[in-house]
Phi, psi and omega in degrees: 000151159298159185263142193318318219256031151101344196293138163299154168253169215265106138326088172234124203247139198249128163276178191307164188221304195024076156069022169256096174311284224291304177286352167269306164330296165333281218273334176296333200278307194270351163301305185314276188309302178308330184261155178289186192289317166333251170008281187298320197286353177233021188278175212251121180241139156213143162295152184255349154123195208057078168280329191232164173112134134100319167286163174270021209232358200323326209290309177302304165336285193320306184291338166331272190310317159318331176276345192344279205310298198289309161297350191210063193288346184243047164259179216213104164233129183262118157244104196287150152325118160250181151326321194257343167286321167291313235243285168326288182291349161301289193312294167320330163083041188235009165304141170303136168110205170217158182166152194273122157332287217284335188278016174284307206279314176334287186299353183208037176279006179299305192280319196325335172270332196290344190265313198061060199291199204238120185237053171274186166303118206099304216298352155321314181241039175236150212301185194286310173290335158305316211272340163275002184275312171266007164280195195233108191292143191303305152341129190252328209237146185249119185263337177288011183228306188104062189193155153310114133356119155266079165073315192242193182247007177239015185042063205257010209286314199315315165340289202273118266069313140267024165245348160100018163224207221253145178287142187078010166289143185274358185296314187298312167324313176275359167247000166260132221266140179323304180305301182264044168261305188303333174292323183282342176306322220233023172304133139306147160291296179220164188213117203246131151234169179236168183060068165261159179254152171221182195234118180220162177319358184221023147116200179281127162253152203230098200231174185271168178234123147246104178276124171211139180317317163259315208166189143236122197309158186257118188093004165270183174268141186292312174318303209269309101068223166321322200288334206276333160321300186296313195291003195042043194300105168275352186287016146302129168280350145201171170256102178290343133340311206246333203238345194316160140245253174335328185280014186218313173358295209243160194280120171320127179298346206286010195257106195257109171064057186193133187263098178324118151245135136216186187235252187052307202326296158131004198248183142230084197256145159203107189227130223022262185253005168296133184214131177220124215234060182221071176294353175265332186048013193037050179242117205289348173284339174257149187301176186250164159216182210230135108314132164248121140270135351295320181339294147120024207286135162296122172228133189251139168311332167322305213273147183227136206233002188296000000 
């Protein structure tokens, strides 16, 4: 809702960071100056998910992001669920729900020597996206990014490394500390909010907010959808929510006066009420960057405001 005196309230929706600290400190610092203090301190922050993987900080990423809430007690912080996060907490064993491990594996048990999933200790009850997520990809070279493969077909090596031990260790379970199990536990899927205001060529508009990581599939029912997001159903061997590319891409028609966010892509689209907020692609020469609503203003770690 709006605030008695009419002001909108501040919407900041954050891309992938995937495992670079320094640049999320950058973009939280310059999110800090830009907006007024009123503002930043009672704004709605939402993540768009992907904390870890390709950068070297996850673990610090983390701890970061868990104090928020206690530092900046009267904002509102959302952290959605990305793909590589579903992948990380697969490996951990902290997805949400119940589900059979192998009937995960089936449908694509085909890819498992060319992925090199991860056939270490546990990997019996573990979901499909852990065991590719800790394995080791045959592929030295990513040609759709141009950069080297990190350990995985999810670039995970950095992850288990900034836990201190070596990818693809079982090692790793016992070392990400009870806190950040619990953070990858309670990742929202999806995130709705209403009355966000955005600032458009035909003034302020007053729109429904639906944050989801990647998208929402294209021809599917939006409802059903959504219902099946909240539910976190993890017995799917993946989520095309979280992980699609074209098929997530463009806002449903059947969605009227509703503002689409993800981060995933690797881009920075923005086309009506579509926002797609990931300019980093967790590639380290690009920036990570932030949407402010209503404003609709790009704020980059990248950016020098002195």
């Amino acid at each position: 809702m709006t605030d008695p005196n009419n002001k909108p309230r501040t919407v900041i929706c954050v891309g992938d960071i995937h495992g670079y600290l320094t640049k999320l400190l950058n973009l939280w610092s310059n999110l800090r100056s830009q907006i007024d203090p009123d503002s930043f301190n009672t704004a709605t922050v939402i993540f768009l998910g992907d904390y870890c993987d390709r950068g070297p900080d996850t673990r610090k990423v983390i701890d970061f992001l868990i104090t928020l809430p206690k530092r900046y007690s009267n904002q509102k912080h959302v952290f959605l669920l990305g793909n590589h996060d579903f992948a990380f907490g697969g490996f951990v064993g902290v997805l949400a729900g119940e589900f059979e491990a192998k009937e995960t594996w089936m449908e694509y048990a085909d890819n498992e020597e060319r992925e090199g999933w991860y056939k270490g200790e546990g990997y019996e009850k573990m979901h499909l996206q852990g065991r590719r997520w800790g394995g080791w990809i045959k592929a030295k070279f990513n040609a759709a990014k141009g950069i080297d493969y990190k350990g995985s077909i999810y670039d995970a090596a950095p992850t288990f490394e900034s836990y201190g031990v070596a990818h693809g260790s079982s090692e790793l379970m016992k070392a990400v500390p009870e806190a950040h199990k619990k953070f990858l536990a309670d990742m929202v899927w999806v995130h709705e909010e209403d009355d966000v205001c955005i600032e458009t060529q035909e003034g302020v508009k007053h729109c429904k907010l639906i944050a989801v990581h990647a998208g929402l599939e294209r021809g599917k029912n939006v409802r059903e959808q959504l219902e099946f997001l909240k539910a976190r159903d993890a017995r799917v061997p993946k989520v095309t929510d979280l992980s699609g590319r074209k098929d997530v891409w463009d806002i449903p028609k059947e969605l009227t006066e509703t503002i689409l966010v993800s981060g995933h892509h690797g881009k920075l689209h923005i086309e009506g009420l579509r926002l797609i907020i990931d300019e980093g692609g967790g590639l380290e020469g690009n920036p990570v960057a932030a949407i402010v609503l209503p404003s609709m203003k790009i704020v980059r770690d990248t950016d020098n405001f002195s």
